[in-house]
Short mmCIF file of C-alpha atoms in Angstrom, two decimals:
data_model
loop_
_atom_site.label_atom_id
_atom_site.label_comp_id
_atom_site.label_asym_id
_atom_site.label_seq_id
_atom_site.Cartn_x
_atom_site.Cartn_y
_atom_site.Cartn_z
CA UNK A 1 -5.05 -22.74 -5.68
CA UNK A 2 -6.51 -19.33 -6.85
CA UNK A 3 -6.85 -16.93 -4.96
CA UNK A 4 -8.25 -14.12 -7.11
CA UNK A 5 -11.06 -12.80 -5.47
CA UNK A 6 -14.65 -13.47 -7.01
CA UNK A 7 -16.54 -10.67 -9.27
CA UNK A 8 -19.42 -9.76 -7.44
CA UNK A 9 -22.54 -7.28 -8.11
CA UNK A 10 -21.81 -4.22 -5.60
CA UNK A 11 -23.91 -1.24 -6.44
CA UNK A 12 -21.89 1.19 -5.25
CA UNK A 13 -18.41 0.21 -6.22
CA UNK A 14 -18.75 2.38 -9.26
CA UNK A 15 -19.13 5.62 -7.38
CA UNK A 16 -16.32 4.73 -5.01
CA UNK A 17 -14.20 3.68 -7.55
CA UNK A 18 -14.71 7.56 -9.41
CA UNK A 19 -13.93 8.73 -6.00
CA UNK A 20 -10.66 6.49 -5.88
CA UNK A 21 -9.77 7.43 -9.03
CA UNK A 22 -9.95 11.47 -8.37
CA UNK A 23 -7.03 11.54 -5.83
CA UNK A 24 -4.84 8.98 -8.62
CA UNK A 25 -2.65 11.86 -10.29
CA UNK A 26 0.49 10.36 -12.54
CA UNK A 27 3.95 10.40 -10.81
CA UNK A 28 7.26 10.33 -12.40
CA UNK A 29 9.32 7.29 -10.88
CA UNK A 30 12.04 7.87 -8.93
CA UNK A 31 15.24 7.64 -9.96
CA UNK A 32 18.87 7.39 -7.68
CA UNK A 33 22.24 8.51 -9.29
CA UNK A 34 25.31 8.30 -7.50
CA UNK A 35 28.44 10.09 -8.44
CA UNK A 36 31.08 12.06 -7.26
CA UNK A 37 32.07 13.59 -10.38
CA UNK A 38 29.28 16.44 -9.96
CA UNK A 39 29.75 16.80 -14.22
CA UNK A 40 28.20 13.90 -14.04
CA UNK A 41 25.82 14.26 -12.13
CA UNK A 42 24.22 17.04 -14.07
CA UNK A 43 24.45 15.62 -16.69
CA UNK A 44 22.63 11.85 -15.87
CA UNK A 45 20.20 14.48 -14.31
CA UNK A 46 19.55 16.39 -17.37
CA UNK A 47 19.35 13.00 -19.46
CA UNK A 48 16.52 11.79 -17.41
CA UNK A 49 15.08 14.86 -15.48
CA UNK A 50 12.13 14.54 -17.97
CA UNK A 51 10.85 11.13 -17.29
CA UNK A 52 11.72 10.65 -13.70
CA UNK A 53 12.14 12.06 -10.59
CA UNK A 54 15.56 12.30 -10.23
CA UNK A 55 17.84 12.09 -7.02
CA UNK A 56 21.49 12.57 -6.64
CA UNK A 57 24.11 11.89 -4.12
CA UNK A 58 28.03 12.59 -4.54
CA UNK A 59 28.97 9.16 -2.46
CA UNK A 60 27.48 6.26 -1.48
CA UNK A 61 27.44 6.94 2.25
CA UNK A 62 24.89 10.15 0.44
CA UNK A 63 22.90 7.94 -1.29
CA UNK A 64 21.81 5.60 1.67
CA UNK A 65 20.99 8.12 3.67
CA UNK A 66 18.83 9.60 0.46
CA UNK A 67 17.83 6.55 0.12
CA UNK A 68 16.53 6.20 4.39
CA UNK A 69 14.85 9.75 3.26
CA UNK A 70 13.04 9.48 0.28
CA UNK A 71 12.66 5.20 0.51
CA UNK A 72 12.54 3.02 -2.44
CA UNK A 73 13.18 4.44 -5.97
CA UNK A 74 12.82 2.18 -9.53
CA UNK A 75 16.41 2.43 -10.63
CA UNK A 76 19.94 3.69 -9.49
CA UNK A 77 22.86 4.03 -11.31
CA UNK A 78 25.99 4.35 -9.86
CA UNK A 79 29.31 4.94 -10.50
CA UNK A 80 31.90 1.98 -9.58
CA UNK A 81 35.00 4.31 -8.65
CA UNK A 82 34.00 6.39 -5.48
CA UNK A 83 36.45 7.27 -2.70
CA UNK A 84 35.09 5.27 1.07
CA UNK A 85 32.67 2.93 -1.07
CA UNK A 86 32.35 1.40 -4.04
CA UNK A 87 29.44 1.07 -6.58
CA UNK A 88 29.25 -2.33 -6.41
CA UNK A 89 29.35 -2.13 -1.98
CA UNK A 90 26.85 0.43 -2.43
CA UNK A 91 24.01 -1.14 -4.17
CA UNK A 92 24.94 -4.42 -1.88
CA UNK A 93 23.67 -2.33 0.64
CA UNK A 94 20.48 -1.70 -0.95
CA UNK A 95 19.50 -5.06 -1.79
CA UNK A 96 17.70 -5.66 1.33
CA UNK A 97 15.41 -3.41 1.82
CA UNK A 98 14.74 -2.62 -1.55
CA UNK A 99 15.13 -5.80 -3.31
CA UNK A 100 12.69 -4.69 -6.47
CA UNK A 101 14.85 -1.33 -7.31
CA UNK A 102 16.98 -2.01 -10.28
CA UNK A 103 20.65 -1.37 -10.37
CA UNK A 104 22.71 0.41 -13.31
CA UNK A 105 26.70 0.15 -12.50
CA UNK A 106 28.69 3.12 -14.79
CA UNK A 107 32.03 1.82 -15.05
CA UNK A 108 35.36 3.29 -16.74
CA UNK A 109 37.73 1.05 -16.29
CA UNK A 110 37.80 -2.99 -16.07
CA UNK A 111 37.00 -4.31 -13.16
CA UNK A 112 35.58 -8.31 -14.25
CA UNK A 113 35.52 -9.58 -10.62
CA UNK A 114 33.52 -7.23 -8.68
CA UNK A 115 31.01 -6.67 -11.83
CA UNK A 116 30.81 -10.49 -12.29
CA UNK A 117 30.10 -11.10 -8.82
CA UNK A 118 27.01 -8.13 -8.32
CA UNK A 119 25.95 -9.11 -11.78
CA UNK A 120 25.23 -13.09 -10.54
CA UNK A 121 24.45 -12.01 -6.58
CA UNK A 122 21.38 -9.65 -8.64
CA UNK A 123 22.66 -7.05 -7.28
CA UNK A 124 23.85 -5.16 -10.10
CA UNK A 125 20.92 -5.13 -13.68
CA UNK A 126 23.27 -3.96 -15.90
CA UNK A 127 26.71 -2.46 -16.20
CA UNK A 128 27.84 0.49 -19.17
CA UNK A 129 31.36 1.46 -19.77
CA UNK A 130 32.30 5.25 -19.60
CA UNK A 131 32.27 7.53 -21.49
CA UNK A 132 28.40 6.29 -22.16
CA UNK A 133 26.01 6.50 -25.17
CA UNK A 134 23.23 8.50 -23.83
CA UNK A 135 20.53 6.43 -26.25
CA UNK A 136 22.26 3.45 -25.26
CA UNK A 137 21.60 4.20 -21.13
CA UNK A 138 18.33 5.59 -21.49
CA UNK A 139 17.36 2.32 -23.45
CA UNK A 140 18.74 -0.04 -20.51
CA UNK A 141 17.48 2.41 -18.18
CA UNK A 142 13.94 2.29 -19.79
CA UNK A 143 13.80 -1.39 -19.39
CA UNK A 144 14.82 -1.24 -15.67
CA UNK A 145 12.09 0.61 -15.25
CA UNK A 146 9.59 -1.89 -17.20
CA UNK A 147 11.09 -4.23 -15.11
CA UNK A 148 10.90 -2.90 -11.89
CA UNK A 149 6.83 -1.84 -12.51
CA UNK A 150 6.21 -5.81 -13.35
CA UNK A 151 8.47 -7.12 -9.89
CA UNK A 152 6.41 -4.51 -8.02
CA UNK A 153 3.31 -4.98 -9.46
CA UNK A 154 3.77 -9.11 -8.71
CA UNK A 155 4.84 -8.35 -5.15
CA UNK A 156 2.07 -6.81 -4.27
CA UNK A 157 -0.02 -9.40 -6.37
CA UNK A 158 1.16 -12.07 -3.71
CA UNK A 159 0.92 -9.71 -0.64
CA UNK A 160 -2.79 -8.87 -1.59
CA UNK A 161 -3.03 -13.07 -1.97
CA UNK A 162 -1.62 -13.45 1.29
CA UNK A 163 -3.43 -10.59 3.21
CA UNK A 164 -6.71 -12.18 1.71
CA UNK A 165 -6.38 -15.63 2.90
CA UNK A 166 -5.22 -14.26 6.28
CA UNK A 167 -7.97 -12.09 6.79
CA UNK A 168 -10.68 -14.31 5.79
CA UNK A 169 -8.76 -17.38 7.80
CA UNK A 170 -8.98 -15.00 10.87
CA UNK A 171 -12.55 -14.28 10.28
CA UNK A 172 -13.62 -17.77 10.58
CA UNK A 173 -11.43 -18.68 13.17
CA UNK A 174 -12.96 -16.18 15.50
CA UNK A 175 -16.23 -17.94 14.45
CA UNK A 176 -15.22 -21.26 15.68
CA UNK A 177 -13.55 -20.10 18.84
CA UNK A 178 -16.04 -17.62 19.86
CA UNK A 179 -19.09 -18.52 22.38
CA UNK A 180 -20.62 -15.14 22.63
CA UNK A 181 -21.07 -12.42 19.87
CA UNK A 182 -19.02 -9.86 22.32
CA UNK A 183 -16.05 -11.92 21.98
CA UNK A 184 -16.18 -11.77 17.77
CA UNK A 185 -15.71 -7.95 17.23
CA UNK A 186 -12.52 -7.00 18.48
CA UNK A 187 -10.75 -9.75 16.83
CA UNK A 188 -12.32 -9.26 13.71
CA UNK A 189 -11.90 -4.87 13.97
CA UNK A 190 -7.81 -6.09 14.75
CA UNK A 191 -7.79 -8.25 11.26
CA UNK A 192 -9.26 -5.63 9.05
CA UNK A 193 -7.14 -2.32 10.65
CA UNK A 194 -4.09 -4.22 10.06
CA UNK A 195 -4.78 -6.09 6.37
CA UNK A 196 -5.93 -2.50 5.18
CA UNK A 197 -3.22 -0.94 7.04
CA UNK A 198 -6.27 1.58 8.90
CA UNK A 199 -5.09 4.35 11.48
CA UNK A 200 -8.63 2.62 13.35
CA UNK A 201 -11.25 0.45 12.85
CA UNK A 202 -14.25 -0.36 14.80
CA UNK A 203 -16.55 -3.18 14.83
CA UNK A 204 -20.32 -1.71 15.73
CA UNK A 205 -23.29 -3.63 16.66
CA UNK A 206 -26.62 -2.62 15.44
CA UNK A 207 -30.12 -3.67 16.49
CA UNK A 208 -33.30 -2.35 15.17
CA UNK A 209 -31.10 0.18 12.53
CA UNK A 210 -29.56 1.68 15.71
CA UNK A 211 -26.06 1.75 17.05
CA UNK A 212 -25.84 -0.41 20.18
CA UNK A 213 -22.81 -0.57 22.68
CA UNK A 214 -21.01 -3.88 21.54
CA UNK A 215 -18.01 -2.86 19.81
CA UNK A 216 -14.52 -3.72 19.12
CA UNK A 217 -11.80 -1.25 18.32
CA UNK A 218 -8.67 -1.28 16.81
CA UNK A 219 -6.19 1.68 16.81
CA UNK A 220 -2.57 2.34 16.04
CA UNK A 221 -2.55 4.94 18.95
CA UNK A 222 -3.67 4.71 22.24
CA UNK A 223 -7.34 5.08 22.39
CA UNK A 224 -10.02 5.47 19.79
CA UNK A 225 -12.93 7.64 19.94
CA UNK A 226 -16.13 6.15 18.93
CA UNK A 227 -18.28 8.96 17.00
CA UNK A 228 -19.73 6.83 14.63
CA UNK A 229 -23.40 7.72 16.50
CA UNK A 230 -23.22 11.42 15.06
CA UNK A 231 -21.84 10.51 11.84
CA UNK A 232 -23.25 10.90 8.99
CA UNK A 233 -21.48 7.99 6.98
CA UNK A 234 -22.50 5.73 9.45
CA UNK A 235 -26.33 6.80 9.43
CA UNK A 236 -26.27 6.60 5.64
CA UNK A 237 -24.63 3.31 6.26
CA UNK A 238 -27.38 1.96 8.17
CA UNK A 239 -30.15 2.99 6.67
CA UNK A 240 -29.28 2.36 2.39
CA UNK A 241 -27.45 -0.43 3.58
CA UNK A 242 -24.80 0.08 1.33
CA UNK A 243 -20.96 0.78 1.98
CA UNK A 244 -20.31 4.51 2.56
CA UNK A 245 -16.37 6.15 1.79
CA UNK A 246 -15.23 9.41 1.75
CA UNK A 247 -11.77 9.42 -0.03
CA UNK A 248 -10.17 12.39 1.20
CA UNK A 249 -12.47 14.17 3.79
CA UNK A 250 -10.43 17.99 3.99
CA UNK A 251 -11.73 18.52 0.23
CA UNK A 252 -15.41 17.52 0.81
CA UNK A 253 -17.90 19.89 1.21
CA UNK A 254 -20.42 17.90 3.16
CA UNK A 255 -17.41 16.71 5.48
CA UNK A 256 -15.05 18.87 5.88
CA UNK A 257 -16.53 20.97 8.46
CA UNK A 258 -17.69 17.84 10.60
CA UNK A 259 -16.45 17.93 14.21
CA UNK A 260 -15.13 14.78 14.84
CA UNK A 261 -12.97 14.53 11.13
CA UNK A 262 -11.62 18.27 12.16
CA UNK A 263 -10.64 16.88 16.03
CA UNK A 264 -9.92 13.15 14.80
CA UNK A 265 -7.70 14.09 12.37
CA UNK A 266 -9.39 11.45 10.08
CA UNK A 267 -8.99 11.85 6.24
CA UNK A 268 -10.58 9.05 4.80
CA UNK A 269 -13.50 6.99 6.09
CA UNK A 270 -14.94 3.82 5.17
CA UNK A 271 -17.91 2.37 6.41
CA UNK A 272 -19.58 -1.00 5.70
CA UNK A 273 -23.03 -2.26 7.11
CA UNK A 274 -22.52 -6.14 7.95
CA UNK A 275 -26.08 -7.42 6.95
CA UNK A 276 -28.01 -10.40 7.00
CA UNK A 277 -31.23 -11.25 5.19
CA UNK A 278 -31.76 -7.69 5.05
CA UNK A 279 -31.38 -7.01 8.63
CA UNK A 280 -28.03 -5.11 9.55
CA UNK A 281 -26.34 -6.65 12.55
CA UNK A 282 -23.59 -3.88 12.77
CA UNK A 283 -21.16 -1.89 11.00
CA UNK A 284 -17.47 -1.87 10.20
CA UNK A 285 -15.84 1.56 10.21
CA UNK A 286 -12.21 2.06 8.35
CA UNK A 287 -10.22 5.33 9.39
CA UNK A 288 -7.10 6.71 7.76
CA UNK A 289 -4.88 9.84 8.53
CA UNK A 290 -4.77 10.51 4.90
CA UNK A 291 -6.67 10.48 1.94
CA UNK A 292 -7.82 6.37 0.77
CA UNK A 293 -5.73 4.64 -1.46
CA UNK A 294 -7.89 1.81 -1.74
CA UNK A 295 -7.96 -0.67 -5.23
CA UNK A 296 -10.99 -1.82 -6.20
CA UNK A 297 -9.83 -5.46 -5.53
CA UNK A 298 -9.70 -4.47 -1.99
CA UNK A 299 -13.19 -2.81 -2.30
CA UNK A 300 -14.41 -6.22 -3.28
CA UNK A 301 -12.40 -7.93 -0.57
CA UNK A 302 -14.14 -5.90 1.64
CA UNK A 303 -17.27 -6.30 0.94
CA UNK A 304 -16.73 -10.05 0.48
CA UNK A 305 -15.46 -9.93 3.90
CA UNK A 306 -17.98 -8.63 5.28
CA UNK A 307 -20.45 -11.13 4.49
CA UNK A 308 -17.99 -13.88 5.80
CA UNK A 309 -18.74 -11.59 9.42
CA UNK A 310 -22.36 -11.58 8.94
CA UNK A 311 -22.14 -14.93 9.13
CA UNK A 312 -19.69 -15.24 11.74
CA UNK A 313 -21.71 -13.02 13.93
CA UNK A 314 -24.90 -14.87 13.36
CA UNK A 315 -23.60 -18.43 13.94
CA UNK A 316 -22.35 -17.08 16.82
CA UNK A 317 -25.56 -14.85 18.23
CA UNK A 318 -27.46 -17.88 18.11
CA UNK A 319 -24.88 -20.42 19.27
CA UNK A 320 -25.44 -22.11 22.27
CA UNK A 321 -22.65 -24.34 23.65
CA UNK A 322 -24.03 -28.32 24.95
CA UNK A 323 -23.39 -28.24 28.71
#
């Protein structure tokens, strides 16, 4: 089954996309190396400073807890004689929670069963005797990295898959089981808050271009303050109906100095008016605590989304259940 989403006409995605693509700045990977030979150290940090960001750790008791710090980096390379751990223990450790990271062992001495063991668990990528040839390392190093951008990128290829099917599976299930339109919208505000991983999300009802009291609310904190009756997203919302985002609020002139961002704490805001045959029935409002790192494939889920709850809330506005 495919599950790329279709291409559809949205007039505004170009502008949100420019927006989108303002806040993207290039970032060096990250890279992990573990030694406790501080030579080194300096030196695996001067080979690479220029291409990644590079962190180092003298043990490997150091490097998990750089590692709980700083979260997932592309590549580590390690050393396999440490005193208290092990290289190859080490990066056993890290194959749980960061199962995409690839793993360079720097070994000086012989040591066939423990490297023949990570090697075949996937633990280890590659192994390179010392003393090392500094264009041979940065060449396996260089296609760790290839190789860790493709696993990531595919990961997150099947967890966009997966979050679309759930949300839109959610979606229609709230359609079947719901008997009055109240009943749809917190359901539906949960499902979109947690797919796009929202600080809040709120699920308006409109009638005759105005904001009504029907609403759902979802929030990661207790309690959500509903504002969207003064803001000016949400007006703009209404009345083009078109979807309205501000990307990073603090560095927007026409924003910035808006109560309810300054007291909400609310960086980025999304807003989407759920229409139907030109009449808008409500509006879905997206808040993050940071500026939006939205894709434009979740743009377009969005706003294919939404037209799966314009239907939803229609069916279910003029449903009426045989007694």
């Amino acid at each position: 089954m495919d599950n790329a989403i279709p291409e559809l006409a949205i007039p505004e995605l170009d502008n949100i996309s420019r927006q989108l693509m303002s806040l993207e700045k290039p970032q060096k990977p990250k890279m992990l190396v573990v030694d406790d030979e501080p030579d080194n150290l300096d030196l695996l940090y001067r080979t690479f400073r220029r291409d990644f960001q590079v962190l180092r750790a003298e043990s490997g008791v150091m490097a998990l807890d750089v590692l709980a710090t700083e979260g997932e980096v592309a590549v580590i390379i390690s050393d396999q004689r440490m005193p208290e751990m092990k290289g190859t223990e080490f990066l056993s450790k890290t194959v749980p929670q960061f199962p995409n990271t690839m793993r360079i062992i720097l070994t000086g001495f012989t040591d066939v069963e423990d490297l023949v063991e990570a090697i075949n668990s996937g633990q280890v990528y590659k192994y390179i005797t010392k003393p090392w040839d500094p264009n041979e390392l940065k060449a396996v190093v260089q296609r760790a990295a290839e190789t860790y951008e493709l696993l990531k990128q595919r990961t997150e290829e099947l967890r966009r898959a997966q979050a679309q099917t759930n949300l839109l599976s959610a979606i229609v299930h709230v359609a079947q089981s719901s008997s009055r339109l109240e009943d749809c919208l917190e359901p539906i505000a949960i499902a979109f808050g947690r797919n796009f991983l929202a600080h809040g999300c709120i699920l308006q009802l409109v009638e005759g271009n105005a904001l009504v009291a029907g609403q759902g609310t979802y929030s990661t904190a207790d309690g959500l303050e509903n504002w969207l009756g003064q803001d000016p997203l949400a007006k703009a919302a209404i009345a083009n109906q078109q979807m309205q985002v501000a990307v990073n609020i603090p560095t927007d002139d026409a924003l910035a100095s808006v109560g309810h961002y300054q007291t909400s704490g609310v960086q980025a805001h999304l807003i989407v008016p759920i229409t139907y045959r030109g009449e808008v029935l409500a509006v879905l409002s997206l808040q993050w605590k940071k500026p939006c790192k939205l894709r434009e494939d979740e743009l377009t889920l969005i706003h294919l989304s939404a037209q799966q709850v314009a239907l939803a809330l229609t069916c279910t506005r003029y449903y009426r259940p045989v007694v």
